[in-house]
PDB file of C-alpha atoms in Angstrom:
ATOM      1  CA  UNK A   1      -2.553 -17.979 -24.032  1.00  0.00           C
ATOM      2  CA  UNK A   2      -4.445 -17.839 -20.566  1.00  0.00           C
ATOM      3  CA  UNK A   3      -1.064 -18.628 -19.133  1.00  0.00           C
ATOM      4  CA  UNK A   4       0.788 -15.987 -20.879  1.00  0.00           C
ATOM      5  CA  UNK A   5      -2.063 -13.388 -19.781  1.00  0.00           C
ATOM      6  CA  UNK A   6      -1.680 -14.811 -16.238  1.00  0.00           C
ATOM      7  CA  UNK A   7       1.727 -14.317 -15.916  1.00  0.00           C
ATOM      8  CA  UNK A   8       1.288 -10.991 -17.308  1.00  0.00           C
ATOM      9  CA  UNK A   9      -0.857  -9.941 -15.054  1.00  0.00           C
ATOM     10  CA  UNK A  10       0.897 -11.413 -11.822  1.00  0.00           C
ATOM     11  CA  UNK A  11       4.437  -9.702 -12.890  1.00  0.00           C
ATOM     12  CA  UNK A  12       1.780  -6.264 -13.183  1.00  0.00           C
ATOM     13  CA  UNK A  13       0.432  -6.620  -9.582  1.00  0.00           C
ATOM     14  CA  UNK A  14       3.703  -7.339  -8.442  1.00  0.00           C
ATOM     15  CA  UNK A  15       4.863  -4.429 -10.075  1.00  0.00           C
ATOM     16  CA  UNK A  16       2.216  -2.359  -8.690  1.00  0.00           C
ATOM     17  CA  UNK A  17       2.534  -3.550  -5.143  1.00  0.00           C
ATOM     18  CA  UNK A  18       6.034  -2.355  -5.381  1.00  0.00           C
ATOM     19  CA  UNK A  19       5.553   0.736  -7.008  1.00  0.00           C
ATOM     20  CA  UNK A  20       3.000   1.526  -4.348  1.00  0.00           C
ATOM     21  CA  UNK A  21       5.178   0.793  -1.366  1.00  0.00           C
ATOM     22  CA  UNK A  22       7.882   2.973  -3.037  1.00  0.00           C
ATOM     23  CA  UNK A  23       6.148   6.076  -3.573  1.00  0.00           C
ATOM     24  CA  UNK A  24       4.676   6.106  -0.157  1.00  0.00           C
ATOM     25  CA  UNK A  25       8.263   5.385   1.462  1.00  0.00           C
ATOM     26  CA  UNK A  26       9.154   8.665  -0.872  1.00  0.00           C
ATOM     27  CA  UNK A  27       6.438  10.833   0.316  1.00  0.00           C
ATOM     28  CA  UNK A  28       7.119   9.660   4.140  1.00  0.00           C
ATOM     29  CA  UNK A  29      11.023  10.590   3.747  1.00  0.00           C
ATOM     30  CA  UNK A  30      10.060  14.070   3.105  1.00  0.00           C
ATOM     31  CA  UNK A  31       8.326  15.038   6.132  1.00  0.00           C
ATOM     32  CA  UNK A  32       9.505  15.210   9.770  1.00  0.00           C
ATOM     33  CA  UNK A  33       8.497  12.876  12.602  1.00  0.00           C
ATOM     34  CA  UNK A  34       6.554  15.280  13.978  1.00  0.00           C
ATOM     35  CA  UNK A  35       4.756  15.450  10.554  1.00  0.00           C
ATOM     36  CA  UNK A  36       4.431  11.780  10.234  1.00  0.00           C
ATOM     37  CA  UNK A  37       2.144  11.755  13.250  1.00  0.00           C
ATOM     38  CA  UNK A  38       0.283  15.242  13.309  1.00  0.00           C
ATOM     39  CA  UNK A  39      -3.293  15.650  12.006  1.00  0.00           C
ATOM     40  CA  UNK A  40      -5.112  18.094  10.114  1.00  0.00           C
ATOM     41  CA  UNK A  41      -7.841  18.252  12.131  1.00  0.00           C
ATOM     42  CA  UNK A  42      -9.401  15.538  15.541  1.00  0.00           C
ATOM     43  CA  UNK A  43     -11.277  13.208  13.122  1.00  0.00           C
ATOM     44  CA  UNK A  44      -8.430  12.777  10.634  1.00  0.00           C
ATOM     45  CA  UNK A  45      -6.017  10.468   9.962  1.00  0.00           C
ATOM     46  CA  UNK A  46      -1.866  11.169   9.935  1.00  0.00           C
ATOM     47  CA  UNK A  47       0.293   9.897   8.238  1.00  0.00           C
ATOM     48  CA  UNK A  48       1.749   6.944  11.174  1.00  0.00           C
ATOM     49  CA  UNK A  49      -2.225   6.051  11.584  1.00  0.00           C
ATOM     50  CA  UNK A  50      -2.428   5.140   7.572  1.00  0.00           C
ATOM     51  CA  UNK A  51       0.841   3.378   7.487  1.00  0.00           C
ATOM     52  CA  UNK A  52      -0.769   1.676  10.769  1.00  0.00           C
ATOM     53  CA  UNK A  53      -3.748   0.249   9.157  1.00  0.00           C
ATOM     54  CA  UNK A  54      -2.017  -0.265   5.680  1.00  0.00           C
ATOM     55  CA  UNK A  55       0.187  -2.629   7.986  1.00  0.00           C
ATOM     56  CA  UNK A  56      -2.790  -4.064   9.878  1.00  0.00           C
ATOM     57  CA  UNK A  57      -4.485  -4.922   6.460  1.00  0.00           C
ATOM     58  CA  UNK A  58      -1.222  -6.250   4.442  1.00  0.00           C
ATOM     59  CA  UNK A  59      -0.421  -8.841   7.671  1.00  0.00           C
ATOM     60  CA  UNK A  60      -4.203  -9.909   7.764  1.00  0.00           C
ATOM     61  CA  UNK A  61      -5.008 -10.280   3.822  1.00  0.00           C
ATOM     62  CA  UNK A  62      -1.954 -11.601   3.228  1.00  0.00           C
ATOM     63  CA  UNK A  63      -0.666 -14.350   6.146  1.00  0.00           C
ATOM     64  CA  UNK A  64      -1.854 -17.551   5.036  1.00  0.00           C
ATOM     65  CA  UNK A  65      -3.818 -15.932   1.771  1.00  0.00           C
ATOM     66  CA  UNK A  66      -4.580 -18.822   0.207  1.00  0.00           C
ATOM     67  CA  UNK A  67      -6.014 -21.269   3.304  1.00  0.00           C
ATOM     68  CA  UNK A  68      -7.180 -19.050   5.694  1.00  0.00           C
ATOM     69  CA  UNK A  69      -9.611 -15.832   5.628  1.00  0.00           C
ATOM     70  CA  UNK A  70      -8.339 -12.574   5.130  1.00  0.00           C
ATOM     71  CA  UNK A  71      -9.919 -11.361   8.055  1.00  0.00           C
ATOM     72  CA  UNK A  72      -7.930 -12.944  11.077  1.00  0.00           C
ATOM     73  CA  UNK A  73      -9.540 -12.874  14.206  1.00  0.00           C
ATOM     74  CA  UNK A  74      -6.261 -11.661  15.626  1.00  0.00           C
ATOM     75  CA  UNK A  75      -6.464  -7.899  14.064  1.00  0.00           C
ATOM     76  CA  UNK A  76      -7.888  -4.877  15.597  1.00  0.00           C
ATOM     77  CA  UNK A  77      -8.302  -2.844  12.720  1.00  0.00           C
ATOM     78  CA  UNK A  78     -10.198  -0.060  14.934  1.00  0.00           C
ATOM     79  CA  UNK A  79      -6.533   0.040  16.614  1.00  0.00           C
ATOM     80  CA  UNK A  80      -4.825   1.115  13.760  1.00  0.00           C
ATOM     81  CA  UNK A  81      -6.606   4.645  13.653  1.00  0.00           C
ATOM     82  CA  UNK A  82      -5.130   5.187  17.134  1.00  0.00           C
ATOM     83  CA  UNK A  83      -1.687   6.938  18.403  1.00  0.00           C
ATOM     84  CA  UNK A  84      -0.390   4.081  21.391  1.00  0.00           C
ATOM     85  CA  UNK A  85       1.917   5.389  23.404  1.00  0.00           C
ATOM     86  CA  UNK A  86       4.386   3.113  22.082  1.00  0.00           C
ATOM     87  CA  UNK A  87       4.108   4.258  18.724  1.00  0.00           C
ATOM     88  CA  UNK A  88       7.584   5.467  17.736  1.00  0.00           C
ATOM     89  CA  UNK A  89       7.993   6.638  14.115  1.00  0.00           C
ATOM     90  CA  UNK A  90      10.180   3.030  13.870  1.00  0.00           C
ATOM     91  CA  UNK A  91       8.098   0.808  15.154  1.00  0.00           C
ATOM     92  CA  UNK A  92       5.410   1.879  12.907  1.00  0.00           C
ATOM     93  CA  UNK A  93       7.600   1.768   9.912  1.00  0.00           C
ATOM     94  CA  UNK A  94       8.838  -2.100  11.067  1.00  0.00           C
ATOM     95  CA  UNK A  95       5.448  -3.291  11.395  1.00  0.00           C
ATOM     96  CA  UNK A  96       4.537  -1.323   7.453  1.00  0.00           C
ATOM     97  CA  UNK A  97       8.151  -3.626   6.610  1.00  0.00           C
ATOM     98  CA  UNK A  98       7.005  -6.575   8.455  1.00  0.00           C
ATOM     99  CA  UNK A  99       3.490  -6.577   6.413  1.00  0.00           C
ATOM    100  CA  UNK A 100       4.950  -5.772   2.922  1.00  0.00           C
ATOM    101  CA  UNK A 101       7.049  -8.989   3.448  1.00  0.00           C
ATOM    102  CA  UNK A 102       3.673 -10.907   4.336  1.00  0.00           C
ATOM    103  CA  UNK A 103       2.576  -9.529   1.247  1.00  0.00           C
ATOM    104  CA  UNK A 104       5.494 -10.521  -1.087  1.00  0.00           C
ATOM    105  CA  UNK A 105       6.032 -13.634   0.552  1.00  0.00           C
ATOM    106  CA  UNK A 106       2.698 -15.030  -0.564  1.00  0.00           C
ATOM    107  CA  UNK A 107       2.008 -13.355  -3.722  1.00  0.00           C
ATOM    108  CA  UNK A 108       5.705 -13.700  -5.164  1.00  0.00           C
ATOM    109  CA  UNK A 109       4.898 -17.659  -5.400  1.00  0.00           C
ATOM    110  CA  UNK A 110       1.596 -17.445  -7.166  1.00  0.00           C
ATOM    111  CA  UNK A 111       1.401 -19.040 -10.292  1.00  0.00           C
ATOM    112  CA  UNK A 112      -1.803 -18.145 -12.945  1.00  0.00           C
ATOM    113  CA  UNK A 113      -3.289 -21.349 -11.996  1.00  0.00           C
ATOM    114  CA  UNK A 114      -3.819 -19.887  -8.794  1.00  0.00           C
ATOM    115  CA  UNK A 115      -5.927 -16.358 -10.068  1.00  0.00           C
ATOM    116  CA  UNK A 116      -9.046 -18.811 -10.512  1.00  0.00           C
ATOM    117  CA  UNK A 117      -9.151 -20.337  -7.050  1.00  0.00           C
ATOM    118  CA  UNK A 118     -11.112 -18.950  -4.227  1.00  0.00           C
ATOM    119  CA  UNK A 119     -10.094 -17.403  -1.084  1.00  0.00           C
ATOM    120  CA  UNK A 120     -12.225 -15.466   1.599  1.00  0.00           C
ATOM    121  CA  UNK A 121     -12.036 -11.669   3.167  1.00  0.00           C
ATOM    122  CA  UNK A 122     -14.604 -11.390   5.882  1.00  0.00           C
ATOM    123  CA  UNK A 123     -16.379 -14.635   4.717  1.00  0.00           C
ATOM    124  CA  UNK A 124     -17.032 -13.594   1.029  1.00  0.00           C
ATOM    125  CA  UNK A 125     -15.528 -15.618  -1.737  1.00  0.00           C
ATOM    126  CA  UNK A 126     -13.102 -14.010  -3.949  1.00  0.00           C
ATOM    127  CA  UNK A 127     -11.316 -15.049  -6.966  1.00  0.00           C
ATOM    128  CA  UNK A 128      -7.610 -14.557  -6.225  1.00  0.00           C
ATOM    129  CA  UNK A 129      -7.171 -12.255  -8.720  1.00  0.00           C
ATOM    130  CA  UNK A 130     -10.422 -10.364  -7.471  1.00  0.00           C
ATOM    131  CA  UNK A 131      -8.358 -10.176  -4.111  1.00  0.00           C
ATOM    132  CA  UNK A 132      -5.543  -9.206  -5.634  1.00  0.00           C
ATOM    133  CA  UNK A 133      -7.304  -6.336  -7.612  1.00  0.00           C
ATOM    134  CA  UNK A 134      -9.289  -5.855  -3.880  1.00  0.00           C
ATOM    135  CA  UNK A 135      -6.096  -5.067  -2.446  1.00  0.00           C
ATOM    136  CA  UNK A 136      -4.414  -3.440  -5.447  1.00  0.00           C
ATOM    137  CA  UNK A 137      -6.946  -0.426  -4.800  1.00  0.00           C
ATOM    138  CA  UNK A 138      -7.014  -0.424  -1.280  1.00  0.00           C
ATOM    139  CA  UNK A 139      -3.400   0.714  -0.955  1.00  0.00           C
ATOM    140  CA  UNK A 140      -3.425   2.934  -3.538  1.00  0.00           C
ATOM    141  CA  UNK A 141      -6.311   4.748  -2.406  1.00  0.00           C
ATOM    142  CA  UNK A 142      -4.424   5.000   1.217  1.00  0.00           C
ATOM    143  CA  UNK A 143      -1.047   5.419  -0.504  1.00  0.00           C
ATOM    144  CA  UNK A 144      -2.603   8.615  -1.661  1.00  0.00           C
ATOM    145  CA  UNK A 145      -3.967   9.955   1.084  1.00  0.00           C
ATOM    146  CA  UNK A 146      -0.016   9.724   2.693  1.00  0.00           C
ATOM    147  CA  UNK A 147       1.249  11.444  -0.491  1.00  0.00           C
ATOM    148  CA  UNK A 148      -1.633  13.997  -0.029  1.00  0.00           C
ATOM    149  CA  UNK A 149      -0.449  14.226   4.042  1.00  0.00           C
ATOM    150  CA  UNK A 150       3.193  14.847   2.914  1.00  0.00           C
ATOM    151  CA  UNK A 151       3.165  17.281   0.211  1.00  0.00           C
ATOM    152  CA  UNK A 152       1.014  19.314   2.835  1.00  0.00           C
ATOM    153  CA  UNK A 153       3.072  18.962   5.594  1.00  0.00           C
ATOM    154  CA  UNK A 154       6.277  19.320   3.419  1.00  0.00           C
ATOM    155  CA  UNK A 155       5.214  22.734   1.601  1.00  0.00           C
ATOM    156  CA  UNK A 156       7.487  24.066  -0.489  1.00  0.00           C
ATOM    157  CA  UNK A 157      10.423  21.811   0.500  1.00  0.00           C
ATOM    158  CA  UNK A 158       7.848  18.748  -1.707  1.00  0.00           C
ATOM    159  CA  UNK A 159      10.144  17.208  -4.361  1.00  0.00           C
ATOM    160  CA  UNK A 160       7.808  15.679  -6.454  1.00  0.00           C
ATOM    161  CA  UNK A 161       7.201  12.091  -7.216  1.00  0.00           C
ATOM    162  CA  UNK A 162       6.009  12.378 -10.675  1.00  0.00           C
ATOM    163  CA  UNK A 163       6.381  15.081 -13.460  1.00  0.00           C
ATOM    164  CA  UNK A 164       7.097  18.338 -11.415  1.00  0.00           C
ATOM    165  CA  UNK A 165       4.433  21.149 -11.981  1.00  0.00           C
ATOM    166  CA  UNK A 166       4.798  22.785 -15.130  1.00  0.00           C
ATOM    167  CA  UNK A 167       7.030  20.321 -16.543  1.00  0.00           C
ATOM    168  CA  UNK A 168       4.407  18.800 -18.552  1.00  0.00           C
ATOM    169  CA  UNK A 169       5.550  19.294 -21.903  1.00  0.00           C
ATOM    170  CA  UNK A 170       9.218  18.981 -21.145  1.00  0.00           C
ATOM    171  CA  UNK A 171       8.759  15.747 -20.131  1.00  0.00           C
ATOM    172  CA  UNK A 172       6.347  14.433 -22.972  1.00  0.00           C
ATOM    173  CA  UNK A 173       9.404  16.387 -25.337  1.00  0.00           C
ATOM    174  CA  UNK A 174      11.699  14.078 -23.513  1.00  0.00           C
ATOM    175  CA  UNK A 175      10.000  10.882 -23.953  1.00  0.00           C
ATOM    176  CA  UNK A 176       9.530  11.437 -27.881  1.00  0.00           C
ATOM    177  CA  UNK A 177      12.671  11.904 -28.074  1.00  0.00           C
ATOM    178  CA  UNK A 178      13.553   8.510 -26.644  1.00  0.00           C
ATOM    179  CA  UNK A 179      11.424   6.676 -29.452  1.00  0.00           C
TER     180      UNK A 179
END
């Protein structure tokens, strides 16, 4: 039975993960490149700044997530809240690629033997499925700060990424009607 919930729960967070990265990669096609890097206001984020540090985190947490910390001494998060002159909309979006494949590369292979052992972020033990869930909110609470970002910058041209305003009860009418 703890096997069967394990399994459950890894094809979830896998399931999540993806779901995540696809509805940010929706929201991001819908605004410009000037969009992707303009801010609200000096102190706040854009969009290429989250997708920065959602990067940063994804090829930190997840290289090596079960022998080494989480942390790596290599990262400079405070670097990924700032615009280098390099920064081209691509090479921000290869380095968001480059750290989902970190990420799926090392949780695709888990097992649910592996939710009870212990890894570190920042020196505190975790379970691995306390990292997991760690992480599982992390992006989603960044992933919606870049949906936020481009249904702003996108105005009325936003297609949305759920049930369209108003749409409410068509939708639940649709769904019954699939039982």
């Amino acid at each position: 039975m703890a096997n069967r919930i394990g399994d459950l729960y890894l094809e979830d967070a896998r399931r999540q993960f993806h779901g995540q990265k696809k509805l940010a990669e929706k929201a991001m096609a819908q605004v410009n490149d000037e969009q992707f890097f303009a801010l609200l206001d000096p102190e706040a984020n854009s969009i290429a700044l989250v997708v920065k540090h959602i990067a940063g985190n994804l090829r930190s947490r997840w290289t090596n997530f079960l022998t080494s910390d989480g942390e790596k001494p290599d990262r400079h998060r405070d670097s990924e809240f700032e615009t280098d002159g390099r920064d081209s909309r691509s090479t921000v979006m290869e380095r968001w690629e480059a750290g989902w494949k970190v990420l799926f590369d090392n949780v695709d292979p888990l097992v649910p033997a592996d939710l009870e052992r212990t890894v570190t972020i920042r020196g505190e033990p975790h379970t691995v499925l306390k990292a997991i869930n760690r992480q599982l909110t992390h992006y989603a609470y960044h992933v919606g700060q870049i949906v936020f970002l481009a249904k702003h910058f996108a105005g009325p041209r936003w297609q949305s990424l759920s049930i369209p305003k108003g749409k409410s009860e068509e939708f639940n009418a649709s769904m019954t009607s699939k039982s």
